[in-house]
mmCIF file of C-alpha atoms and ligand atoms in Angstrom:
data_model
loop_
_atom_site.group_PDB
_atom_site.id
_atom_site.type_symbol
_atom_site.label_atom_id
_atom_site.label_comp_id
_atom_site.label_asym_id
_atom_site.label_seq_id
_atom_site.Cartn_x
_atom_site.Cartn_y
_atom_site.Cartn_z
ATOM 1 C CA MET A 1277 -25.758 14.074 -12.018
ATOM 2 C CA THR A 1278 -26.885 17.716 -12.262
ATOM 3 C CA ALA A 1279 -24.420 19.463 -15.099
ATOM 4 C CA ILE A 1280 -22.282 22.013 -13.894
ATOM 5 C CA ALA A 1281 -20.212 23.934 -16.227
ATOM 6 C CA LEU A 1282 -16.646 23.811 -14.963
ATOM 7 C CA GLY A 1283 -14.583 26.798 -14.411
ATOM 8 C CA MET A 1284 -13.764 29.475 -12.206
ATOM 9 C CA PRO A 1285 -16.969 31.684 -12.420
ATOM 10 C CA THR A 1286 -15.590 35.895 -11.035
ATOM 11 C CA GLY A 1287 -17.454 37.998 -9.038
ATOM 12 C CA PRO A 1288 -17.193 41.836 -9.733
ATOM 13 C CA LYS A 1289 -14.428 42.108 -7.689
ATOM 14 C CA GLY A 1290 -12.292 39.427 -9.489
ATOM 15 C CA ARG A 1291 -13.176 37.043 -6.291
ATOM 16 C CA PRO A 1292 -14.470 33.559 -7.700
ATOM 17 C CA GLU A 1293 -18.443 33.502 -6.968
ATOM 18 C CA THR A 1294 -19.445 30.139 -5.486
ATOM 19 C CA MET A 1295 -22.129 28.297 -7.653
ATOM 20 C CA THR A 1296 -25.039 28.297 -4.321
ATOM 21 C CA ASP A 1297 -27.645 26.815 -6.440
ATOM 22 C CA ALA A 1298 -25.409 24.110 -7.452
ATOM 23 C CA VAL A 1299 -25.859 20.549 -6.302
ATOM 24 C CA MET A 1300 -22.835 18.443 -5.204
ATOM 25 C CA PRO A 1301 -22.609 16.214 -8.568
ATOM 26 C CA THR A 1302 -22.331 12.099 -7.577
ATOM 27 C CA SER A 1303 -20.494 10.933 -10.510
ATOM 28 C CA GLY A 1304 -17.627 12.188 -12.650
ATOM 29 C CA PRO A 1305 -14.844 14.615 -11.727
ATOM 30 C CA MET A 1306 -14.499 15.317 -8.008
ATOM 31 C CA ILE A 1307 -15.952 19.057 -7.851
ATOM 32 C CA ASP A 1308 -16.192 22.151 -5.968
ATOM 33 C CA THR A 1309 -18.177 24.480 -5.212
ATOM 34 C CA PHE A 1310 -16.377 27.449 -7.774
ATOM 35 C CA GLY A 1311 -16.051 24.101 -10.471
ATOM 36 C CA ARG A 1312 -12.834 23.399 -10.089
ATOM 37 C CA ALA A 1313 -12.067 19.543 -10.350
ATOM 38 C CA VAL A 1314 -9.780 17.866 -8.765
ATOM 39 C CA ARG A 1315 -6.916 15.555 -10.326
ATOM 40 C CA ASP A 1316 -3.749 15.775 -8.230
ATOM 41 C CA LEU A 1317 -3.634 13.599 -5.220
ATOM 42 C CA ARG A 1318 -1.128 14.269 -2.526
ATOM 43 C CA VAL A 1319 -1.000 11.041 -0.288
ATOM 44 C CA SER A 1320 1.136 12.114 2.894
ATOM 45 C CA VAL A 1321 2.875 8.173 3.623
ATOM 46 C CA THR A 1322 4.663 9.135 7.299
ATOM 47 C CA ASP A 1323 4.888 12.458 9.389
ATOM 48 C CA ARG A 1324 8.428 11.166 10.101
ATOM 49 C CA CYS A 1325 11.165 12.592 9.335
ATOM 50 C CA ASN A 1326 15.348 12.280 8.961
ATOM 51 C CA LEU A 1327 16.433 15.940 8.961
ATOM 52 C CA ARG A 1328 14.534 18.907 11.402
ATOM 53 C CA CYS A 1329 14.661 21.620 8.401
ATOM 54 C CA THR A 1330 14.260 24.995 10.292
ATOM 55 C CA TYR A 1331 11.465 25.868 8.350
ATOM 56 C CA CYS A 1332 9.385 22.594 8.699
ATOM 57 C CA MET A 1333 10.155 21.338 12.143
ATOM 58 C CA PRO A 1334 12.297 21.940 15.631
ATOM 59 C CA ALA A 1335 15.286 20.300 16.214
ATOM 60 C CA GLU A 1336 13.850 17.591 18.672
ATOM 61 C CA GLY A 1337 11.121 16.409 15.756
ATOM 62 C CA LEU A 1338 7.569 16.285 16.382
ATOM 63 C CA ASP A 1339 4.739 14.550 18.887
ATOM 64 C CA TRP A 1340 5.135 11.538 15.920
ATOM 65 C CA LEU A 1341 1.751 9.728 14.888
ATOM 66 C CA ASP A 1342 0.562 6.121 17.221
ATOM 67 C CA LYS A 1343 2.110 3.126 14.709
ATOM 68 C CA ALA A 1344 -1.700 1.822 14.621
ATOM 69 C CA ASP A 1345 -2.933 5.642 13.186
ATOM 70 C CA VAL A 1346 -1.215 5.737 10.361
ATOM 71 C CA LEU A 1347 -2.844 4.081 7.208
ATOM 72 C CA THR A 1348 -1.487 0.600 5.684
ATOM 73 C CA ALA A 1349 0.053 0.194 2.512
ATOM 74 C CA GLY A 1350 -3.561 -2.008 1.608
ATOM 75 C CA GLU A 1351 -5.407 1.095 2.971
ATOM 76 C CA ILE A 1352 -3.322 3.769 1.143
ATOM 77 C CA ILE A 1353 -3.480 1.357 -2.345
ATOM 78 C CA ARG A 1354 -6.966 1.565 -1.513
ATOM 79 C CA LEU A 1355 -8.099 5.132 -0.843
ATOM 80 C CA VAL A 1356 -6.171 5.627 -4.000
ATOM 81 C CA ARG A 1357 -8.164 3.470 -6.290
ATOM 82 C CA ILE A 1358 -11.236 4.901 -5.222
ATOM 83 C CA ALA A 1359 -9.468 8.442 -6.144
ATOM 84 C CA VAL A 1360 -8.253 7.328 -9.527
ATOM 85 C CA ARG A 1361 -11.026 4.932 -10.264
ATOM 86 C CA GLU A 1362 -14.586 6.957 -9.007
ATOM 87 C CA LEU A 1363 -13.079 9.918 -8.359
ATOM 88 C CA GLY A 1364 -11.056 11.183 -11.421
ATOM 89 C CA VAL A 1365 -8.266 11.721 -9.932
ATOM 90 C CA ARG A 1366 -5.324 12.153 -12.704
ATOM 91 C CA ALA A 1367 -1.876 11.568 -10.889
ATOM 92 C CA VAL A 1368 -0.389 11.150 -7.548
ATOM 93 C CA ARG A 1369 2.093 12.302 -5.348
ATOM 94 C CA PHE A 1370 3.552 10.711 -2.243
ATOM 95 C CA THR A 1371 5.488 12.694 0.242
ATOM 96 C CA GLY A 1372 5.915 13.215 4.038
ATOM 97 C CA GLY A 1373 7.120 13.476 6.167
ATOM 98 C CA GLU A 1374 10.117 11.871 4.392
ATOM 99 C CA PRO A 1375 8.493 9.366 2.327
ATOM 100 C CA LEU A 1376 11.930 7.367 2.200
ATOM 101 C CA LEU A 1377 11.445 6.351 5.505
ATOM 102 C CA ARG A 1378 8.467 3.971 4.806
ATOM 103 C CA LYS A 1379 10.038 0.717 3.639
ATOM 104 C CA ASP A 1380 6.753 -0.528 1.782
ATOM 105 C CA LEU A 1381 7.249 2.971 -0.478
ATOM 106 C CA THR A 1382 7.649 0.441 -3.494
ATOM 107 C CA GLU A 1383 5.033 -2.043 -2.933
ATOM 108 C CA ILE A 1384 2.447 0.904 -2.406
ATOM 109 C CA ILE A 1385 3.707 2.662 -5.953
ATOM 110 C CA SER A 1386 3.806 -0.478 -7.638
ATOM 111 C CA ALA A 1387 -0.067 -1.362 -7.028
ATOM 112 C CA VAL A 1388 -0.718 2.286 -7.927
ATOM 113 C CA ALA A 1389 0.716 1.916 -10.938
ATOM 114 C CA ALA A 1390 -1.052 -1.160 -12.164
ATOM 115 C CA LEU A 1391 -4.309 1.004 -11.423
ATOM 116 C CA ASP A 1392 -6.093 1.086 -14.623
ATOM 117 C CA PRO A 1393 -6.741 4.586 -15.809
ATOM 118 C CA ARG A 1394 -3.168 4.242 -14.960
ATOM 119 C CA PRO A 1395 -2.104 7.568 -12.458
ATOM 120 C CA GLU A 1396 0.878 9.203 -13.174
ATOM 121 C CA ILE A 1397 2.982 9.121 -10.216
ATOM 122 C CA ALA A 1398 5.443 11.001 -8.486
ATOM 123 C CA LEU A 1399 7.826 11.586 -5.011
ATOM 124 C CA THR A 1400 8.690 14.942 -3.134
ATOM 125 C CA THR A 1401 11.837 13.522 -0.997
ATOM 126 C CA ASN A 1402 14.757 15.150 0.699
ATOM 127 C CA GLY A 1403 16.718 12.415 -1.155
ATOM 128 C CA LEU A 1404 18.740 11.440 1.929
ATOM 129 C CA SER A 1405 18.152 8.041 0.121
ATOM 130 C CA LEU A 1406 17.606 8.287 -2.872
ATOM 131 C CA ALA A 1407 20.702 6.630 -3.907
ATOM 132 C CA ARG A 1408 19.688 3.015 -2.519
ATOM 133 C CA SER A 1409 15.890 3.604 -3.579
ATOM 134 C CA ALA A 1410 15.781 5.333 -6.976
ATOM 135 C CA GLU A 1411 16.195 2.137 -9.595
ATOM 136 C CA ALA A 1412 13.731 0.152 -7.799
ATOM 137 C CA LEU A 1413 11.105 2.817 -7.256
ATOM 138 C CA ALA A 1414 11.945 3.915 -11.152
ATOM 139 C CA ASP A 1415 10.908 -0.368 -11.490
ATOM 140 C CA ALA A 1416 8.261 -0.180 -9.195
ATOM 141 C CA GLY A 1417 6.630 2.473 -11.372
ATOM 142 C CA LEU A 1418 7.627 6.208 -9.990
ATOM 143 C CA ASP A 1419 7.618 8.458 -13.316
ATOM 144 C CA ARG A 1420 9.363 11.554 -11.829
ATOM 145 C CA VAL A 1421 11.051 13.245 -8.360
ATOM 146 C CA ASN A 1422 11.136 16.553 -6.771
ATOM 147 C CA ILE A 1423 14.830 16.511 -4.164
ATOM 148 C CA SER A 1424 14.336 19.324 -1.668
ATOM 149 C CA LEU A 1425 17.651 21.106 -1.732
ATOM 150 C CA ASP A 1426 17.905 24.836 -0.574
ATOM 151 C CA THR A 1427 21.793 25.302 -0.572
ATOM 152 C CA VAL A 1428 24.630 23.558 -2.293
ATOM 153 C CA ASP A 1429 27.378 25.134 0.555
ATOM 154 C CA ALA A 1430 27.703 21.726 2.542
ATOM 155 C CA ALA A 1431 27.814 23.946 6.009
ATOM 156 C CA ARG A 1432 24.876 26.178 5.708
ATOM 157 C CA PHE A 1433 22.937 22.795 4.505
ATOM 158 C CA ALA A 1434 23.949 21.548 7.629
ATOM 159 C CA ALA A 1435 22.544 24.614 9.490
ATOM 160 C CA ILE A 1436 19.371 24.322 7.465
ATOM 161 C CA THR A 1437 18.676 20.873 8.032
ATOM 162 C CA ARG A 1438 20.242 20.439 11.303
ATOM 163 C CA ARG A 1439 22.212 17.191 9.907
ATOM 164 C CA ASP A 1440 25.412 17.390 7.723
ATOM 165 C CA ARG A 1441 23.813 15.361 4.629
ATOM 166 C CA LEU A 1442 24.620 17.325 1.791
ATOM 167 C CA PRO A 1443 26.271 14.579 -0.515
ATOM 168 C CA ASP A 1444 23.526 12.009 0.161
ATOM 169 C CA VAL A 1445 21.157 14.352 -1.306
ATOM 170 C CA LEU A 1446 23.609 15.154 -4.348
ATOM 171 C CA ALA A 1447 24.357 11.662 -4.864
ATOM 172 C CA GLY A 1448 20.221 10.616 -4.736
ATOM 173 C CA LEU A 1449 19.817 13.538 -7.262
ATOM 174 C CA ALA A 1450 22.402 11.603 -9.723
ATOM 175 C CA ALA A 1451 20.791 8.358 -8.956
ATOM 176 C CA ALA A 1452 17.394 9.776 -9.687
ATOM 177 C CA ARG A 1453 19.002 11.147 -12.929
ATOM 178 C CA ALA A 1454 20.428 8.150 -13.514
ATOM 179 C CA ALA A 1455 17.107 5.767 -13.066
ATOM 180 C CA GLY A 1456 15.492 8.405 -15.621
ATOM 181 C CA LEU A 1457 13.144 9.872 -13.078
ATOM 182 C CA SER A 1458 13.029 12.623 -15.045
ATOM 183 C CA PRO A 1459 12.856 15.531 -14.908
ATOM 184 C CA VAL A 1460 14.034 15.502 -11.869
ATOM 185 C CA LYS A 1461 13.521 18.703 -9.696
ATOM 186 C CA VAL A 1462 14.749 20.629 -7.311
ATOM 187 C CA ASN A 1463 12.627 22.313 -4.789
ATOM 188 C CA ALA A 1464 14.076 25.155 -2.870
ATOM 189 C CA VAL A 1465 12.842 26.816 0.312
ATOM 190 C CA LEU A 1466 14.673 30.108 1.467
ATOM 191 C CA ASP A 1467 16.044 30.995 4.483
ATOM 192 C CA PRO A 1468 14.785 34.644 5.883
ATOM 193 C CA GLU A 1469 17.898 35.647 6.751
ATOM 194 C CA THR A 1470 20.726 34.121 4.173
ATOM 195 C CA GLY A 1471 18.977 32.331 1.822
ATOM 196 C CA LEU A 1472 19.328 34.657 -1.442
ATOM 197 C CA SER A 1473 22.818 33.888 -0.891
ATOM 198 C CA ASP A 1474 22.354 30.412 -1.682
ATOM 199 C CA ALA A 1475 19.410 31.468 -4.939
ATOM 200 C CA THR A 1476 21.926 31.672 -7.551
ATOM 201 C CA GLY A 1477 23.907 29.105 -6.821
ATOM 202 C CA LEU A 1478 21.396 26.239 -6.330
ATOM 203 C CA LEU A 1479 20.281 27.753 -10.090
ATOM 204 C CA LYS A 1480 23.955 27.084 -11.571
ATOM 205 C CA PHE A 1481 24.408 24.052 -10.080
ATOM 206 C CA CYS A 1482 20.487 22.555 -11.439
ATOM 207 C CA LEU A 1483 21.725 24.000 -14.500
ATOM 208 C CA ASP A 1484 24.850 22.423 -14.656
ATOM 209 C CA GLU A 1485 23.217 18.799 -13.204
ATOM 210 C CA GLY A 1486 19.979 19.482 -15.620
ATOM 211 C CA TYR A 1487 17.969 19.058 -13.084
ATOM 212 C CA GLU A 1488 15.193 22.115 -12.768
ATOM 213 C CA LEU A 1489 15.409 24.009 -9.839
ATOM 214 C CA ARG A 1490 12.136 25.511 -7.979
ATOM 215 C CA ILE A 1491 12.128 27.855 -5.329
ATOM 216 C CA ILE A 1492 9.084 28.358 -3.620
ATOM 217 C CA GLU A 1493 7.810 31.531 -1.348
ATOM 218 C CA GLN A 1494 8.048 30.132 2.589
ATOM 219 C CA MET A 1495 4.518 29.912 3.836
ATOM 220 C CA PRO A 1496 2.975 30.137 7.426
ATOM 221 C CA LEU A 1497 3.181 26.270 7.757
ATOM 222 C CA ASP A 1498 6.301 25.571 9.793
ATOM 223 C CA ALA A 1499 5.851 23.889 13.378
ATOM 224 C CA GLU A 1500 7.287 26.255 15.627
ATOM 225 C CA HIS A 1501 5.046 29.487 14.025
ATOM 226 C CA HIS A 1502 8.210 31.637 13.154
ATOM 227 C CA TRP A 1503 6.782 32.343 9.795
ATOM 228 C CA SER A 1504 6.841 36.392 9.256
ATOM 229 C CA ARG A 1505 5.320 37.781 6.476
ATOM 230 C CA THR A 1506 7.752 41.071 6.940
ATOM 231 C CA THR A 1507 10.895 38.538 6.448
ATOM 232 C CA MET A 1508 9.619 36.488 4.530
ATOM 233 C CA ILE A 1509 11.343 35.942 0.838
ATOM 234 C CA THR A 1510 9.168 36.686 -2.077
ATOM 235 C CA ALA A 1511 9.321 35.455 -5.677
ATOM 236 C CA ASP A 1512 9.851 39.003 -6.970
ATOM 237 C CA GLN A 1513 13.409 39.178 -4.728
ATOM 238 C CA ILE A 1514 14.014 35.780 -5.679
ATOM 239 C CA LEU A 1515 13.861 37.031 -9.668
ATOM 240 C CA GLU A 1516 15.652 39.820 -9.387
ATOM 241 C CA THR A 1517 18.274 38.431 -7.008
ATOM 242 C CA LEU A 1518 18.447 35.681 -10.192
ATOM 243 C CA ARG A 1519 18.273 38.019 -12.751
ATOM 244 C CA ALA A 1520 21.805 39.467 -11.607
ATOM 245 C CA ASP A 1521 24.043 36.769 -13.167
ATOM 246 C CA PHE A 1522 20.980 34.874 -15.695
ATOM 247 C CA ASP A 1523 19.242 36.228 -18.713
ATOM 248 C CA LEU A 1524 15.591 35.011 -18.038
ATOM 249 C CA ARG A 1525 12.578 35.515 -19.857
ATOM 250 C CA PRO A 1526 8.947 34.119 -19.245
ATOM 251 C CA ASP A 1527 7.971 30.920 -20.143
ATOM 252 C CA THR A 1528 4.706 31.546 -22.438
ATOM 253 C CA ALA A 1529 3.348 27.879 -22.800
ATOM 254 C CA PRO A 1530 -0.144 27.246 -20.523
ATOM 255 C CA ARG A 1531 0.490 26.815 -16.837
ATOM 256 C CA GLY A 1532 -2.690 24.885 -16.164
ATOM 257 C CA ALA A 1533 -2.791 24.250 -12.714
ATOM 258 C CA ALA A 1534 0.614 24.198 -12.111
ATOM 259 C CA PRO A 1535 2.031 25.996 -9.654
ATOM 260 C CA ALA A 1536 5.931 27.754 -10.794
ATOM 261 C CA GLN A 1537 5.607 30.342 -12.922
ATOM 262 C CA ARG A 1538 8.405 29.242 -15.803
ATOM 263 C CA TRP A 1539 10.912 31.135 -16.651
ATOM 264 C CA ILE A 1540 13.484 30.114 -19.643
ATOM 265 C CA VAL A 1541 17.080 30.839 -18.779
ATOM 266 C CA ASP A 1542 18.750 31.845 -22.070
ATOM 267 C CA GLY A 1543 22.082 29.894 -22.907
ATOM 268 C CA TYR A 1544 21.398 26.834 -21.247
ATOM 269 C CA ARG A 1545 19.397 23.730 -22.192
ATOM 270 C CA THR A 1546 18.099 20.291 -20.562
ATOM 271 C CA PRO A 1547 19.898 17.235 -21.442
ATOM 272 C CA ASP A 1548 17.919 16.407 -23.769
ATOM 273 C CA GLY A 1549 18.274 19.532 -25.364
ATOM 274 C CA LYS A 1550 15.511 21.690 -24.997
ATOM 275 C CA PRO A 1551 15.713 25.345 -23.490
ATOM 276 C CA ALA A 1552 16.212 25.006 -19.594
ATOM 277 C CA ARG A 1553 13.969 26.571 -16.860
ATOM 278 C CA VAL A 1554 13.278 28.390 -13.929
ATOM 279 C CA GLY A 1555 10.080 28.164 -11.576
ATOM 280 C CA ILE A 1556 9.001 30.652 -9.315
ATOM 281 C CA ILE A 1557 6.412 29.515 -6.609
ATOM 282 C CA ALA A 1558 4.566 32.737 -5.499
ATOM 283 C CA SER A 1559 2.297 30.713 -2.856
ATOM 284 C CA VAL A 1560 1.698 33.495 -0.730
ATOM 285 C CA THR A 1561 2.186 37.065 -2.855
ATOM 286 C CA ARG A 1562 0.481 35.280 -5.781
ATOM 287 C CA PRO A 1563 -1.742 32.815 -4.669
ATOM 288 C CA PHE A 1564 -2.464 29.842 -7.393
ATOM 289 C CA CYS A 1565 -6.073 28.677 -6.132
ATOM 290 C CA GLY A 1566 -8.490 29.642 -8.269
ATOM 291 C CA ASP A 1567 -6.270 26.976 -10.611
ATOM 292 C CA CYS A 1568 -6.015 24.216 -7.894
ATOM 293 C CA ASP A 1569 -6.440 21.093 -8.702
ATOM 294 C CA ARG A 1570 -5.763 19.138 -5.745
ATOM 295 C CA THR A 1571 -6.710 17.102 -2.809
ATOM 296 C CA ARG A 1572 -4.718 15.614 0.298
ATOM 297 C CA LEU A 1573 -4.983 12.906 2.244
ATOM 298 C CA THR A 1574 -2.955 12.775 5.973
ATOM 299 C CA ALA A 1575 -0.621 9.985 6.588
ATOM 300 C CA ASP A 1576 -3.702 9.014 9.579
ATOM 301 C CA GLY A 1577 -6.216 8.983 6.882
ATOM 302 C CA GLN A 1578 -7.544 12.476 7.210
ATOM 303 C CA LEU A 1579 -8.385 13.976 3.691
ATOM 304 C CA ARG A 1580 -7.520 17.761 3.428
ATOM 305 C CA ASN A 1581 -8.999 20.239 0.713
ATOM 306 C CA CYS A 1582 -6.540 22.268 1.010
ATOM 307 C CA LEU A 1583 -2.632 23.307 2.481
ATOM 308 C CA PHE A 1584 -4.418 25.464 5.044
ATOM 309 C CA ALA A 1585 -7.684 23.874 5.599
ATOM 310 C CA ALA A 1586 -8.602 24.672 9.181
ATOM 311 C CA SER A 1587 -10.689 21.324 9.144
ATOM 312 C CA GLU A 1588 -10.336 17.537 8.332
ATOM 313 C CA THR A 1589 -12.383 15.003 7.102
ATOM 314 C CA ASP A 1590 -11.533 11.279 8.457
ATOM 315 C CA ILE A 1591 -11.808 8.935 6.147
ATOM 316 C CA ARG A 1592 -9.804 6.201 7.586
ATOM 317 C CA THR A 1593 -12.861 5.024 10.476
ATOM 318 C CA LEU A 1594 -14.453 4.291 7.215
ATOM 319 C CA LEU A 1595 -11.977 2.519 5.450
ATOM 320 C CA ARG A 1596 -11.640 0.867 8.737
ATOM 321 C CA SER A 1597 -14.963 -0.341 9.432
ATOM 322 C CA THR A 1598 -16.788 -3.121 6.785
ATOM 323 C CA GLU A 1599 -19.989 -1.530 6.877
ATOM 324 C CA TYR A 1600 -18.477 1.061 4.190
ATOM 325 C CA SER A 1601 -18.197 0.697 0.835
ATOM 326 C CA ASP A 1602 -15.742 2.009 -2.279
ATOM 327 C CA GLN A 1603 -18.650 3.965 -3.072
ATOM 328 C CA ASP A 1604 -20.073 5.415 -0.009
ATOM 329 C CA ILE A 1605 -15.725 6.375 0.940
ATOM 330 C CA ALA A 1606 -15.971 8.110 -2.898
ATOM 331 C CA LEU A 1607 -19.026 10.048 -1.370
ATOM 332 C CA ARG A 1608 -17.414 10.916 1.699
ATOM 333 C CA TRP A 1609 -14.183 12.755 -0.574
ATOM 334 C CA ARG A 1610 -16.776 14.175 -3.043
ATOM 335 C CA GLN A 1611 -18.248 16.059 0.402
ATOM 336 C CA ALA A 1612 -15.142 16.995 1.801
ATOM 337 C CA THR A 1613 -14.015 18.494 -2.004
ATOM 338 C CA TRP A 1614 -17.502 19.901 -2.698
ATOM 339 C CA SER A 1615 -16.527 22.459 0.514
ATOM 340 C CA LYS A 1616 -13.450 23.384 -0.654
ATOM 341 C CA LEU A 1617 -12.839 27.985 0.435
ATOM 342 C CA PRO A 1618 -11.740 29.744 -2.680
ATOM 343 C CA GLY A 1619 -8.564 30.143 -1.571
ATOM 344 C CA HIS A 1620 -5.852 29.435 1.246
ATOM 345 C CA GLY A 1621 -6.953 33.191 2.807
ATOM 346 C CA VAL A 1622 -3.421 33.783 4.056
ATOM 347 C CA ASN A 1623 -3.399 37.035 2.931
ATOM 348 C CA GLU A 1624 -6.848 37.310 4.707
ATOM 349 C CA PRO A 1625 -7.340 39.707 7.887
ATOM 350 C CA GLY A 1626 -7.550 37.060 10.358
ATOM 351 C CA PHE A 1627 -5.804 34.109 9.208
ATOM 352 C CA LEU A 1628 -5.150 31.708 10.957
ATOM 353 C CA GLN A 1629 -1.982 28.771 11.075
ATOM 354 C CA PRO A 1630 -3.412 25.515 10.866
ATOM 355 C CA SER A 1631 -3.386 23.200 13.779
ATOM 356 C CA ARG A 1632 -1.277 20.809 11.559
ATOM 357 C CA PRO A 1633 2.235 21.864 10.651
ATOM 358 C CA MET A 1634 3.474 21.081 6.867
ATOM 359 C CA SER A 1635 5.392 17.533 7.739
ATOM 360 C CA ALA A 1636 2.394 16.091 8.852
ATOM 361 C CA ILE A 1637 0.211 17.447 6.010
ATOM 362 C CA GLY A 1638 2.495 16.432 2.683
ATOM 363 C CA GLY A 1639 4.018 19.241 1.335
HETATM 364 N N1 SAM B 1996 10.709 15.276 3.379
HETATM 365 C C1 SAM B 1996 10.219 15.652 1.795
HETATM 366 C C2 SAM B 1996 10.602 16.981 1.676
HETATM 367 O O1 SAM B 1996 11.247 17.401 2.118
HETATM 368 O O2 SAM B 1996 11.067 16.702 0.344
HETATM 369 C C3 SAM B 1996 8.378 15.615 1.690
HETATM 370 C C4 SAM B 1996 7.932 16.402 2.397
HETATM 371 S S1 SAM B 1996 7.972 18.432 2.497
HETATM 372 C C5 SAM B 1996 7.407 18.423 3.804
HETATM 373 C C6 SAM B 1996 7.736 18.532 1.089
HETATM 374 C C7 SAM B 1996 8.280 20.063 0.573
HETATM 375 O O3 SAM B 1996 7.795 21.224 1.273
HETATM 376 C C8 SAM B 1996 9.641 20.788 0.805
HETATM 377 O O4 SAM B 1996 10.120 20.812 -0.563
HETATM 378 C C9 SAM B 1996 9.938 21.551 1.209
HETATM 379 O O5 SAM B 1996 10.860 22.260 1.324
HETATM 380 C C10 SAM B 1996 8.653 22.163 1.734
HETATM 381 N N2 SAM B 1996 8.198 22.967 2.840
HETATM 382 C C11 SAM B 1996 8.748 22.113 4.144
HETATM 383 N N3 SAM B 1996 7.799 23.553 5.011
HETATM 384 C C12 SAM B 1996 7.296 24.803 4.410
HETATM 385 C C13 SAM B 1996 7.292 25.867 4.609
HETATM 386 N N4 SAM B 1996 7.207 26.187 5.789
HETATM 387 N N5 SAM B 1996 6.914 26.690 3.462
HETATM 388 C C14 SAM B 1996 7.204 25.800 2.327
HETATM 389 N N6 SAM B 1996 7.770 24.957 1.504
HETATM 390 C C15 SAM B 1996 7.712 24.331 2.816
HETATM 391 FE FE1 SF4 B 1997 11.970 16.380 6.789
HETATM 392 FE FE2 SF4 B 1997 10.788 17.512 4.611
HETATM 393 FE FE3 SF4 B 1997 9.870 18.991 6.669
HETATM 394 FE FE4 SF4 B 1997 12.837 19.196 5.936
HETATM 395 S S1 SF4 B 1997 11.177 20.020 4.772
HETATM 396 S S2 SF4 B 1997 12.540 18.669 8.198
HETATM 397 S S3 SF4 B 1997 12.881 17.126 4.902
HETATM 398 S S4 SF4 B 1997 9.599 16.888 5.980
#
C-alpha cells in the first residue's frame, strides 16, 4: 500500500487540492484523493414511505423500486460486513424511505451488531411505528435513533407530511427514550413559508422532553424540484429566531465529522444532567464537505460517494454474481470512494440536482 497522509490539503484559495500523484490504497481505511477517510456508512433499506413530506416527495408518492431490485437482508448484511471488516467503517445508519417499513430490519440490525468489530448502529426514521418496535430494535443492538419531526403543531404536521399522524410520532419518540436509544435526536427541516414559526415550539418541546433538536437547512433534493435558494430558511435565520427566546452559546467541543454546529441552551439540562444542546446543520450555507466521512448505499444496491453525486457505482451486480468475492466488492467500493469530489457543489455555478430525490438516496 502506498502511504498517504490523511487530512485535507488546502490550496491557495482555501480549496482542497487533490493528491494527483497518489495511488489508491488497497488496504487500510478507505480514502478519497483528498485524504478523507470513510468511517460512516448510510444504508437505505427501502425507497418507500408512509408519509409524504412536501419538501421530500409528491402527494402521490414516487415510482417505487421493483422488489426484485431491492437488496435482501442477506445482501445488506454482507455489504455492511465488507464495509466494517475490509474498509474501516465504524458507524452504520439505516435510513430510507422509511426504514421501519422493512419487516426484516430487526434481523439486519441484529446481524450487524454481531460483527467484529461491532460498528455503532443508528437509525433515521419518521417514527410512525416506533412505539411498536423501539424495544425490539434496542434489544437487537440499535444504539441510537434520529426521529424526523418538523413541528409540534398537529395541523401543521398534517399539512407538511400530508398525514394526520403527529400522535404516532410523539409516541415513537417516547418509546425510543424508554428503550434507551439515547441521545434521542429530533431532525427538523423547516418549511420556507411558515417553518420559522415552528422552530421555537420544537426546541421548547425537545428541551422539556429531553430530546436533542437538530434543525437542518433544506437541500435541493426534493423530488419536485421546488427548492429555491432565495426562499430557503438559512442557519443564520434559525439561530436568530431561537435566540429571541433562548440563551444560546457555542458548544466548543470538537465537532469532528459531525454536520451540526451545536449550541448550549443555558438553563436547560439533559435527562442525565448534562447541559442541553441544539444543533443547526448548515448544509447549504456552510457546507462541511471537507470533514465528510460518509459513504452511501441505496436500497437497490448503488454506491454513492456523496448525497449530491451525479453518478453511482453498481455494487448489486457484483453481489448477485458468484464470480465476485468480498475482496472484489471491497475494491470496487474503494474505487467509488477514491473518485469523491471535494464538495457537493450546491453553491457552484451550473450545479445540477441529482436525479434521485432524498427519499431514494437515503438521508
Ligand atoms: N423517512 C425517514 C425520516 O424522515 O426520518 C428517513 C429518510 S428521510 C429522507 C431522512 C431525513 O432527510 C429526514 O430527517 C428528512 O427530514 C430529511 N430530508 C428529506 N428531504 C430533505 C431535503 N430536501 N433537505 C433536507 N433534508 C431533507
Ligand atoms: Fe418519508 Fe422521510 Fe421523505 Fe418524509 S422525509 S416523505 S418521512 S422519506
